[in-house]
Amino acid sequence: MILKSTVKNPILLLGAILFFSCGGRGVKDNPEKLDVQKLTENQPERHGTEIKESEITISNPLNAEWVAAGKNIYELKCQSCHKLTNERIVGPGWKDVTKKRKPVWIMNMITNVDMMLETDAEAQKLLEQCMVRMPNQNISKEDARMILEFMRSNDGEK
C-alpha cells in the first residue's frame, strides 16, 4: 500500500504540472471576430493594369539581386503550380519560357491573367492544355520583373 502511494503521488504531481502548464498563460480569448473586408479594403488591386513593352528594361548581365528576389517570390507564390523544368504540375513548366515568350507577355501573364486569357490566343491555348486558370497572386509590376529575371537565370542567361 505504501509503495503504491509513493509511485502514484509523483505521477499525479507530474500530471497536474503538465495540465496547468498547457493553459492560456493569462491570454484571454478575443471574442471580437476579424472583419476580413475591413482588413483587405486598403490593399491595392494589382491586376488589370496592362504592362507596356516600353516599360520593361532588360538587364545584361542579369541583376543578381533581382534573380534572388525573383527566386524567393517563385518559391512563395509559384512553385506549387510551376516546376523549373519542362514538367507540368498544374501550370506549365518554366524551362525555356523566356526563349519562347517576350518579356512583356510573361509579365502580363503574371500580373494580369484575366486580360491575357480574354485577349491572347497563346494564353487561351495554355488554359486549354492545363485546364486550370492561373489565380491572381496580386503580384506587383516590380515583383513580376524580378520573377522574369529569375526565369531568365533559370533558362541559362548570365
PDB file of N, CA and C in Angstrom, residues 40-136:
ATOM      1  N   THR A  40      -8.882  43.983 -45.666  1.00  0.00           N
ATOM      2  CA  THR A  40      -8.390  43.996 -47.047  1.00  0.00           C
ATOM      3  C   THR A  40      -8.815  45.221 -47.848  1.00  0.00           C
ATOM      4  N   GLU A  41      -9.621  46.101 -47.280  1.00  0.00           N
ATOM      5  CA  GLU A  41     -10.152  47.214 -48.073  1.00  0.00           C
ATOM      6  C   GLU A  41      -9.076  48.209 -48.511  1.00  0.00           C
ATOM      7  N   ASN A  42      -7.981  48.335 -47.778  1.00  0.00           N
ATOM      8  CA  ASN A  42      -6.933  49.283 -48.145  1.00  0.00           C
ATOM      9  C   ASN A  42      -5.814  48.660 -48.970  1.00  0.00           C
ATOM     10  N   GLN A  43      -5.935  47.374 -49.289  1.00  0.00           N
ATOM     11  CA  GLN A  43      -4.918  46.736 -50.119  1.00  0.00           C
ATOM     12  C   GLN A  43      -5.174  47.078 -51.578  1.00  0.00           C
ATOM     13  N   PRO A  44      -4.128  47.493 -52.284  1.00  0.00           N
ATOM     14  CA  PRO A  44      -4.328  47.860 -53.691  1.00  0.00           C
ATOM     15  C   PRO A  44      -4.591  46.637 -54.558  1.00  0.00           C
ATOM     16  N   GLU A  45      -5.461  46.801 -55.533  1.00  0.00           N
ATOM     17  CA  GLU A  45      -5.699  45.755 -56.527  1.00  0.00           C
ATOM     18  C   GLU A  45      -4.607  45.882 -57.565  1.00  0.00           C
ATOM     19  N   ARG A  46      -3.867  44.819 -57.762  1.00  0.00           N
ATOM     20  CA  ARG A  46      -2.737  44.908 -58.675  1.00  0.00           C
ATOM     21  C   ARG A  46      -3.017  44.259 -60.024  1.00  0.00           C
ATOM     22  N   HIS A  47      -4.153  43.676 -60.205  1.00  0.00           N
ATOM     23  CA  HIS A  47      -4.438  43.072 -61.503  1.00  0.00           C
ATOM     24  C   HIS A  47      -5.236  44.061 -62.335  1.00  0.00           C
ATOM     25  N   GLY A  48      -5.189  43.882 -63.638  1.00  0.00           N
ATOM     26  CA  GLY A  48      -5.979  44.739 -64.503  1.00  0.00           C
ATOM     27  C   GLY A  48      -5.201  45.857 -65.166  1.00  0.00           C
ATOM     28  N   THR A  49      -3.921  46.031 -64.836  1.00  0.00           N
ATOM     29  CA  THR A  49      -3.131  47.075 -65.460  1.00  0.00           C
ATOM     30  C   THR A  49      -2.163  46.441 -66.441  1.00  0.00           C
ATOM     31  N   GLU A  50      -2.368  46.738 -67.700  1.00  0.00           N
ATOM     32  CA  GLU A  50      -1.501  46.158 -68.726  1.00  0.00           C
ATOM     33  C   GLU A  50      -0.111  46.781 -68.668  1.00  0.00           C
ATOM     34  N   ILE A  51       0.894  45.927 -68.771  1.00  0.00           N
ATOM     35  CA  ILE A  51       2.276  46.387 -68.823  1.00  0.00           C
ATOM     36  C   ILE A  51       2.645  46.562 -70.291  1.00  0.00           C
ATOM     37  N   LYS A  52       3.209  47.698 -70.614  1.00  0.00           N
ATOM     38  CA  LYS A  52       3.618  48.004 -71.993  1.00  0.00           C
ATOM     39  C   LYS A  52       5.081  47.595 -72.191  1.00  0.00           C
ATOM     40  N   GLU A  53       5.416  47.218 -73.417  1.00  0.00           N
ATOM     41  CA  GLU A  53       6.787  46.805 -73.727  1.00  0.00           C
ATOM     42  C   GLU A  53       7.786  47.916 -73.416  1.00  0.00           C
ATOM     43  N   SER A  54       7.377  49.154 -73.600  1.00  0.00           N
ATOM     44  CA  SER A  54       8.264  50.295 -73.344  1.00  0.00           C
ATOM     45  C   SER A  54       8.592  50.464 -71.858  1.00  0.00           C
ATOM     46  N   GLU A  55       7.826  49.817 -70.979  1.00  0.00           N
ATOM     47  CA  GLU A  55       8.048  49.921 -69.538  1.00  0.00           C
ATOM     48  C   GLU A  55       9.080  48.918 -69.027  1.00  0.00           C
ATOM     49  N   ILE A  56       9.522  47.996 -69.879  1.00  0.00           N
ATOM     50  CA  ILE A  56      10.412  46.917 -69.449  1.00  0.00           C
ATOM     51  C   ILE A  56      11.811  47.148 -70.005  1.00  0.00           C
ATOM     52  N   THR A  57      12.782  47.155 -69.104  1.00  0.00           N
ATOM     53  CA  THR A  57      14.183  47.245 -69.498  1.00  0.00           C
ATOM     54  C   THR A  57      14.848  45.924 -69.131  1.00  0.00           C
ATOM     55  N   ILE A  58      15.469  45.287 -70.113  1.00  0.00           N
ATOM     56  CA  ILE A  58      16.133  44.009 -69.879  1.00  0.00           C
ATOM     57  C   ILE A  58      17.591  44.277 -69.524  1.00  0.00           C
ATOM     58  N   SER A  59      18.021  43.748 -68.397  1.00  0.00           N
ATOM     59  CA  SER A  59      19.394  43.957 -67.941  1.00  0.00           C
ATOM     60  C   SER A  59      20.327  42.927 -68.571  1.00  0.00           C
ATOM     61  N   ASN A  60      21.545  43.386 -68.867  1.00  0.00           N
ATOM     62  CA  ASN A  60      22.556  42.487 -69.390  1.00  0.00           C
ATOM     63  C   ASN A  60      23.887  42.952 -68.825  1.00  0.00           C
ATOM     64  N   PRO A  61      24.479  42.225 -67.913  1.00  0.00           N
ATOM     65  CA  PRO A  61      24.139  40.892 -67.431  1.00  0.00           C
ATOM     66  C   PRO A  61      22.948  40.926 -66.472  1.00  0.00           C
ATOM     67  N   LEU A  62      22.550  39.739 -66.036  1.00  0.00           N
ATOM     68  CA  LEU A  62      21.430  39.633 -65.103  1.00  0.00           C
ATOM     69  C   LEU A  62      21.732  40.390 -63.816  1.00  0.00           C
ATOM     70  N   ASN A  63      20.690  40.937 -63.216  1.00  0.00           N
ATOM     71  CA  ASN A  63      20.793  41.603 -61.924  1.00  0.00           C
ATOM     72  C   ASN A  63      20.663  40.522 -60.846  1.00  0.00           C
ATOM     73  N   ALA A  64      21.769  40.215 -60.159  1.00  0.00           N
ATOM     74  CA  ALA A  64      21.801  39.111 -59.190  1.00  0.00           C
ATOM     75  C   ALA A  64      20.803  39.312 -58.046  1.00  0.00           C
ATOM     76  N   GLU A  65      20.621  40.552 -57.610  1.00  0.00           N
ATOM     77  CA  GLU A  65      19.661  40.820 -56.531  1.00  0.00           C
ATOM     78  C   GLU A  65      18.239  40.517 -56.994  1.00  0.00           C
ATOM     79  N   TRP A  66      17.924  40.882 -58.224  1.00  0.00           N
ATOM     80  CA  TRP A  66      16.588  40.605 -58.757  1.00  0.00           C
ATOM     81  C   TRP A  66      16.378  39.109 -58.938  1.00  0.00           C
ATOM     82  N   VAL A  67      17.424  38.407 -59.367  1.00  0.00           N
ATOM     83  CA  VAL A  67      17.318  36.951 -59.529  1.00  0.00           C
ATOM     84  C   VAL A  67      16.985  36.316 -58.179  1.00  0.00           C
ATOM     85  N   ALA A  68      17.697  36.728 -57.125  1.00  0.00           N
ATOM     86  CA  ALA A  68      17.454  36.176 -55.787  1.00  0.00           C
ATOM     87  C   ALA A  68      16.049  36.529 -55.295  1.00  0.00           C
ATOM     88  N   ALA A  69      15.638  37.773 -55.506  1.00  0.00           N
ATOM     89  CA  ALA A  69      14.290  38.184 -55.087  1.00  0.00           C
ATOM     90  C   ALA A  69      13.228  37.432 -55.888  1.00  0.00           C
ATOM     91  N   GLY A  70      13.460  37.273 -57.190  1.00  0.00           N
ATOM     92  CA  GLY A  70      12.525  36.524 -58.032  1.00  0.00           C
ATOM     93  C   GLY A  70      12.409  35.075 -57.606  1.00  0.00           C
ATOM     94  N   LYS A  71      13.533  34.499 -57.201  1.00  0.00           N
ATOM     95  CA  LYS A  71      13.510  33.108 -56.719  1.00  0.00           C
ATOM     96  C   LYS A  71      12.666  33.002 -55.452  1.00  0.00           C
ATOM     97  N   ASN A  72      12.819  33.968 -54.548  1.00  0.00           N
ATOM     98  CA  ASN A  72      12.024  33.958 -53.314  1.00  0.00           C
ATOM     99  C   ASN A  72      10.530  34.065 -53.619  1.00  0.00           C
ATOM    100  N   ILE A  73      10.171  34.928 -54.548  1.00  0.00           N
ATOM    101  CA  ILE A  73       8.761  35.080 -54.917  1.00  0.00           C
ATOM    102  C   ILE A  73       8.258  33.795 -55.563  1.00  0.00           C
ATOM    103  N   TYR A  74       9.075  33.212 -56.445  1.00  0.00           N
ATOM    104  CA  TYR A  74       8.719  31.935 -57.081  1.00  0.00           C
ATOM    105  C   TYR A  74       8.435  30.873 -56.020  1.00  0.00           C
ATOM    106  N   GLU A  75       9.332  30.749 -55.042  1.00  0.00           N
ATOM    107  CA  GLU A  75       9.166  29.728 -54.008  1.00  0.00           C
ATOM    108  C   GLU A  75       7.916  29.971 -53.172  1.00  0.00           C
ATOM    109  N   LEU A  76       7.553  31.215 -52.991  1.00  0.00           N
ATOM    110  CA  LEU A  76       6.388  31.553 -52.175  1.00  0.00           C
ATOM    111  C   LEU A  76       5.072  31.439 -52.943  1.00  0.00           C
ATOM    112  N   LYS A  77       5.042  31.920 -54.186  1.00  0.00           N
ATOM    113  CA  LYS A  77       3.767  32.057 -54.886  1.00  0.00           C
ATOM    114  C   LYS A  77       3.604  31.203 -56.134  1.00  0.00           C
ATOM    115  N   CYS A  78       4.686  30.654 -56.679  1.00  0.00           N
ATOM    116  CA  CYS A  78       4.595  29.993 -57.989  1.00  0.00           C
ATOM    117  C   CYS A  78       4.939  28.505 -57.953  1.00  0.00           C
ATOM    118  N   GLN A  79       5.802  28.122 -57.034  1.00  0.00           N
ATOM    119  CA  GLN A  79       6.372  26.781 -57.016  1.00  0.00           C
ATOM    120  C   GLN A  79       5.343  25.669 -56.878  1.00  0.00           C
ATOM    121  N   SER A  80       4.243  25.930 -56.227  1.00  0.00           N
ATOM    122  CA  SER A  80       3.249  24.872 -56.033  1.00  0.00           C
ATOM    123  C   SER A  80       2.578  24.471 -57.344  1.00  0.00           C
ATOM    124  N   CYS A  81       2.620  25.321 -58.359  1.00  0.00           N
ATOM    125  CA  CYS A  81       1.988  25.004 -59.649  1.00  0.00           C
ATOM    126  C   CYS A  81       2.973  24.891 -60.811  1.00  0.00           C
ATOM    127  N   HIS A  82       4.157  25.479 -60.691  1.00  0.00           N
ATOM    128  CA  HIS A  82       5.110  25.517 -61.804  1.00  0.00           C
ATOM    129  C   HIS A  82       6.458  24.945 -61.381  1.00  0.00           C
ATOM    130  N   LYS A  83       6.977  24.003 -62.167  1.00  0.00           N
ATOM    131  CA  LYS A  83       8.334  23.488 -61.961  1.00  0.00           C
ATOM    132  C   LYS A  83       9.306  24.294 -62.805  1.00  0.00           C
ATOM    133  N   LEU A  84      10.570  24.219 -62.462  1.00  0.00           N
ATOM    134  CA  LEU A  84      11.598  24.927 -63.216  1.00  0.00           C
ATOM    135  C   LEU A  84      12.073  24.125 -64.428  1.00  0.00           C
ATOM    136  N   THR A  85      11.511  22.948 -64.617  1.00  0.00           N
ATOM    137  CA  THR A  85      11.819  22.097 -65.763  1.00  0.00           C
ATOM    138  C   THR A  85      10.672  22.210 -66.762  1.00  0.00           C
ATOM    139  N   ASN A  86      10.645  21.325 -67.747  1.00  0.00           N
ATOM    140  CA  ASN A  86       9.533  21.287 -68.709  1.00  0.00           C
ATOM    141  C   ASN A  86       8.299  20.594 -68.142  1.00  0.00           C
ATOM    142  N   GLU A  87       8.454  19.956 -66.992  1.00  0.00           N
ATOM    143  CA  GLU A  87       7.360  19.178 -66.410  1.00  0.00           C
ATOM    144  C   GLU A  87       6.215  20.081 -65.955  1.00  0.00           C
ATOM    145  N   ARG A  88       5.009  19.637 -66.239  1.00  0.00           N
ATOM    146  CA  ARG A  88       3.820  20.383 -65.832  1.00  0.00           C
ATOM    147  C   ARG A  88       3.289  19.791 -64.535  1.00  0.00           C
ATOM    148  N   ILE A  89       3.013  20.618 -63.565  1.00  0.00           N
ATOM    149  CA  ILE A  89       2.323  20.182 -62.341  1.00  0.00           C
ATOM    150  C   ILE A  89       0.861  20.557 -62.547  1.00  0.00           C
ATOM    151  N   VAL A  90       0.516  21.780 -62.219  1.00  0.00           N
ATOM    152  CA  VAL A  90      -0.807  22.327 -62.519  1.00  0.00           C
ATOM    153  C   VAL A  90      -0.663  23.225 -63.738  1.00  0.00           C
ATOM    154  N   GLY A  91       0.293  24.135 -63.643  1.00  0.00           N
ATOM    155  CA  GLY A  91       0.611  25.006 -64.771  1.00  0.00           C
ATOM    156  C   GLY A  91       1.827  24.475 -65.509  1.00  0.00           C
ATOM    157  N   PRO A  92       2.169  25.089 -66.627  1.00  0.00           N
ATOM    158  CA  PRO A  92       3.306  24.610 -67.416  1.00  0.00           C
ATOM    159  C   PRO A  92       4.638  24.839 -66.707  1.00  0.00           C
ATOM    160  N   GLY A  93       5.626  23.998 -67.037  1.00  0.00           N
ATOM    161  CA  GLY A  93       6.973  24.183 -66.516  1.00  0.00           C
ATOM    162  C   GLY A  93       7.598  25.448 -67.081  1.00  0.00           C
ATOM    163  N   TRP A  94       8.590  25.977 -66.392  1.00  0.00           N
ATOM    164  CA  TRP A  94       9.188  27.252 -66.768  1.00  0.00           C
ATOM    165  C   TRP A  94      10.437  27.121 -67.630  1.00  0.00           C
ATOM    166  N   LYS A  95      10.910  25.917 -67.886  1.00  0.00           N
ATOM    167  CA  LYS A  95      12.141  25.755 -68.675  1.00  0.00           C
ATOM    168  C   LYS A  95      11.966  26.379 -70.053  1.00  0.00           C
ATOM    169  N   ASP A  96      12.900  27.236 -70.426  1.00  0.00           N
ATOM    170  CA  ASP A  96      12.955  27.906 -71.733  1.00  0.00           C
ATOM    171  C   ASP A  96      11.776  28.832 -72.021  1.00  0.00           C
ATOM    172  N   VAL A  97      11.014  29.207 -71.016  1.00  0.00           N
ATOM    173  CA  VAL A  97       9.872  30.092 -71.263  1.00  0.00           C
ATOM    174  C   VAL A  97      10.334  31.456 -71.780  1.00  0.00           C
ATOM    175  N   THR A  98      11.498  31.926 -71.325  1.00  0.00           N
ATOM    176  CA  THR A  98      11.981  33.232 -71.796  1.00  0.00           C
ATOM    177  C   THR A  98      12.512  33.160 -73.226  1.00  0.00           C
ATOM    178  N   LYS A  99      12.736  31.961 -73.709  1.00  0.00           N
ATOM    179  CA  LYS A  99      13.164  31.789 -75.102  1.00  0.00           C
ATOM    180  C   LYS A  99      11.958  31.671 -76.036  1.00  0.00           C
ATOM    181  N   LYS A 100      10.800  31.315 -75.467  1.00  0.00           N
ATOM    182  CA  LYS A 100       9.577  31.142 -76.263  1.00  0.00           C
ATOM    183  C   LYS A 100       8.690  32.385 -76.254  1.00  0.00           C
ATOM    184  N   ARG A 101       8.751  33.163 -75.178  1.00  0.00           N
ATOM    185  CA  ARG A 101       7.841  34.297 -74.998  1.00  0.00           C
ATOM    186  C   ARG A 101       8.618  35.589 -74.773  1.00  0.00           C
ATOM    187  N   LYS A 102       8.013  36.692 -75.179  1.00  0.00           N
ATOM    188  CA  LYS A 102       8.607  38.010 -74.950  1.00  0.00           C
ATOM    189  C   LYS A 102       8.443  38.394 -73.478  1.00  0.00           C
ATOM    190  N   PRO A 103       9.353  39.223 -72.950  1.00  0.00           N
ATOM    191  CA  PRO A 103       9.234  39.667 -71.558  1.00  0.00           C
ATOM    192  C   PRO A 103       7.889  40.313 -71.241  1.00  0.00           C
ATOM    193  N   VAL A 104       7.361  41.128 -72.149  1.00  0.00           N
ATOM    194  CA  VAL A 104       6.081  41.798 -71.899  1.00  0.00           C
ATOM    195  C   VAL A 104       4.956  40.773 -71.771  1.00  0.00           C
ATOM    196  N   TRP A 105       4.998  39.700 -72.552  1.00  0.00           N
ATOM    197  CA  TRP A 105       3.977  38.652 -72.473  1.00  0.00           C
ATOM    198  C   TRP A 105       4.056  37.957 -71.121  1.00  0.00           C
ATOM    199  N   ILE A 106       5.274  37.615 -70.702  1.00  0.00           N
ATOM    200  CA  ILE A 106       5.469  36.914 -69.427  1.00  0.00           C
ATOM    201  C   ILE A 106       4.980  37.778 -68.270  1.00  0.00           C
ATOM    202  N   MET A 107       5.385  39.043 -68.254  1.00  0.00           N
ATOM    203  CA  MET A 107       4.999  39.910 -67.141  1.00  0.00           C
ATOM    204  C   MET A 107       3.497  40.164 -67.108  1.00  0.00           C
ATOM    205  N   ASN A 108       2.870  40.317 -68.265  1.00  0.00           N
ATOM    206  CA  ASN A 108       1.414  40.494 -68.285  1.00  0.00           C
ATOM    207  C   ASN A 108       0.700  39.222 -67.846  1.00  0.00           C
ATOM    208  N   MET A 109       1.241  38.069 -68.193  1.00  0.00           N
ATOM    209  CA  MET A 109       0.624  36.813 -67.760  1.00  0.00           C
ATOM    210  C   MET A 109       0.712  36.667 -66.238  1.00  0.00           C
ATOM    211  N   ILE A 110       1.801  37.153 -65.661  1.00  0.00           N
ATOM    212  CA  ILE A 110       1.979  37.084 -64.207  1.00  0.00           C
ATOM    213  C   ILE A 110       1.063  38.069 -63.493  1.00  0.00           C
ATOM    214  N   THR A 111       0.960  39.290 -64.012  1.00  0.00           N
ATOM    215  CA  THR A 111       0.243  40.345 -63.289  1.00  0.00           C
ATOM    216  C   THR A 111      -1.208  40.517 -63.701  1.00  0.00           C
ATOM    217  N   ASN A 112      -1.571  40.051 -64.885  1.00  0.00           N
ATOM    218  CA  ASN A 112      -2.911  40.321 -65.398  1.00  0.00           C
ATOM    219  C   ASN A 112      -3.446  39.133 -66.198  1.00  0.00           C
ATOM    220  N   VAL A 113      -3.670  38.053 -65.499  1.00  0.00           N
ATOM    221  CA  VAL A 113      -4.111  36.803 -66.131  1.00  0.00           C
ATOM    222  C   VAL A 113      -5.439  36.979 -66.860  1.00  0.00           C
ATOM    223  N   ASP A 114      -6.382  37.655 -66.253  1.00  0.00           N
ATOM    224  CA  ASP A 114      -7.714  37.799 -66.858  1.00  0.00           C
ATOM    225  C   ASP A 114      -7.644  38.482 -68.221  1.00  0.00           C
ATOM    226  N   MET A 115      -6.896  39.578 -68.312  1.00  0.00           N
ATOM    227  CA  MET A 115      -6.759  40.276 -69.589  1.00  0.00           C
ATOM    228  C   MET A 115      -6.112  39.366 -70.631  1.00  0.00           C
ATOM    229  N   MET A 116      -5.072  38.650 -70.221  1.00  0.00           N
ATOM    230  CA  MET A 116      -4.364  37.776 -71.161  1.00  0.00           C
ATOM    231  C   MET A 116      -5.272  36.654 -71.657  1.00  0.00           C
ATOM    232  N   LEU A 117      -6.063  36.078 -70.770  1.00  0.00           N
ATOM    233  CA  LEU A 117      -6.947  34.987 -71.186  1.00  0.00           C
ATOM    234  C   LEU A 117      -8.086  35.480 -72.075  1.00  0.00           C
ATOM    235  N   GLU A 118      -8.457  36.734 -71.938  1.00  0.00           N
ATOM    236  CA  GLU A 118      -9.508  37.297 -72.788  1.00  0.00           C
ATOM    237  C   GLU A 118      -8.991  37.686 -74.170  1.00  0.00           C
ATOM    238  N   THR A 119      -7.727  38.118 -74.252  1.00  0.00           N
ATOM    239  CA  THR A 119      -7.254  38.726 -75.497  1.00  0.00           C
ATOM    240  C   THR A 119      -6.132  37.981 -76.210  1.00  0.00           C
ATOM    241  N   ASP A 120      -5.422  37.095 -75.530  1.00  0.00           N
ATOM    242  CA  ASP A 120      -4.233  36.487 -76.118  1.00  0.00           C
ATOM    243  C   ASP A 120      -4.477  35.021 -76.482  1.00  0.00           C
ATOM    244  N   ALA A 121      -4.277  34.698 -77.747  1.00  0.00           N
ATOM    245  CA  ALA A 121      -4.530  33.336 -78.239  1.00  0.00           C
ATOM    246  C   ALA A 121      -3.609  32.311 -77.585  1.00  0.00           C
ATOM    247  N   GLU A 122      -2.352  32.665 -77.355  1.00  0.00           N
ATOM    248  CA  GLU A 122      -1.411  31.726 -76.731  1.00  0.00           C
ATOM    249  C   GLU A 122      -1.809  31.436 -75.282  1.00  0.00           C
ATOM    250  N   ALA A 123      -2.240  32.448 -74.558  1.00  0.00           N
ATOM    251  CA  ALA A 123      -2.700  32.246 -73.178  1.00  0.00           C
ATOM    252  C   ALA A 123      -3.933  31.351 -73.161  1.00  0.00           C
ATOM    253  N   GLN A 124      -4.812  31.525 -74.132  1.00  0.00           N
ATOM    254  CA  GLN A 124      -6.010  30.686 -74.227  1.00  0.00           C
ATOM    255  C   GLN A 124      -5.641  29.232 -74.520  1.00  0.00           C
ATOM    256  N   LYS A 125      -4.628  29.010 -75.368  1.00  0.00           N
ATOM    257  CA  LYS A 125      -4.167  27.645 -75.651  1.00  0.00           C
ATOM    258  C   LYS A 125      -3.600  26.990 -74.393  1.00  0.00           C
ATOM    259  N   LEU A 126      -2.846  27.768 -73.612  1.00  0.00           N
ATOM    260  CA  LEU A 126      -2.296  27.234 -72.364  1.00  0.00           C
ATOM    261  C   LEU A 126      -3.406  26.838 -71.398  1.00  0.00           C
ATOM    262  N   LEU A 127      -4.454  27.637 -71.343  1.00  0.00           N
ATOM    263  CA  LEU A 127      -5.591  27.306 -70.484  1.00  0.00           C
ATOM    264  C   LEU A 127      -6.238  26.003 -70.932  1.00  0.00           C
ATOM    265  N   GLU A 128      -6.371  25.804 -72.232  1.00  0.00           N
ATOM    266  CA  GLU A 128      -6.943  24.560 -72.753  1.00  0.00           C
ATOM    267  C   GLU A 128      -6.067  23.364 -72.402  1.00  0.00           C
ATOM    268  N   GLN A 129      -4.755  23.526 -72.442  1.00  0.00           N
ATOM    269  CA  GLN A 129      -3.839  22.435 -72.119  1.00  0.00           C
ATOM    270  C   GLN A 129      -3.839  22.119 -70.628  1.00  0.00           C
ATOM    271  N   CYS A 130      -3.794  23.150 -69.815  1.00  0.00           N
ATOM    272  CA  CYS A 130      -3.653  22.957 -68.368  1.00  0.00           C
ATOM    273  C   CYS A 130      -4.985  22.735 -67.664  1.00  0.00           C
ATOM    274  N   MET A 131      -6.064  23.224 -68.254  1.00  0.00           N
ATOM    275  CA  MET A 131      -7.415  23.044 -67.723  1.00  0.00           C
ATOM    276  C   MET A 131      -7.653  23.763 -66.393  1.00  0.00           C
ATOM    277  N   VAL A 132      -6.706  24.579 -65.959  1.00  0.00           N
ATOM    278  CA  VAL A 132      -6.857  25.323 -64.706  1.00  0.00           C
ATOM    279  C   VAL A 132      -6.420  26.760 -64.953  1.00  0.00           C
ATOM    280  N   ARG A 133      -7.278  27.679 -64.572  1.00  0.00           N
ATOM    281  CA  ARG A 133      -6.986  29.111 -64.728  1.00  0.00           C
ATOM    282  C   ARG A 133      -5.978  29.528 -63.658  1.00  0.00           C
ATOM    283  N   MET A 134      -4.954  30.256 -64.061  1.00  0.00           N
ATOM    284  CA  MET A 134      -3.962  30.726 -63.100  1.00  0.00           C
ATOM    285  C   MET A 134      -4.611  31.761 -62.178  1.00  0.00           C
ATOM    286  N   PRO A 135      -4.476  31.594 -60.864  1.00  0.00           N
ATOM    287  CA  PRO A 135      -5.091  32.558 -59.947  1.00  0.00           C
ATOM    288  C   PRO A 135      -4.302  33.862 -59.903  1.00  0.00           C
ATOM    289  N   ASN A 136      -4.994  34.934 -59.564  1.00  0.00           N
ATOM    290  CA  ASN A 136      -4.331  36.214 -59.366  1.00  0.00           C
ATOM    291  C   ASN A 136      -3.557  36.142 -58.051  1.00  0.00           C
TER     292      ASN A 136
END
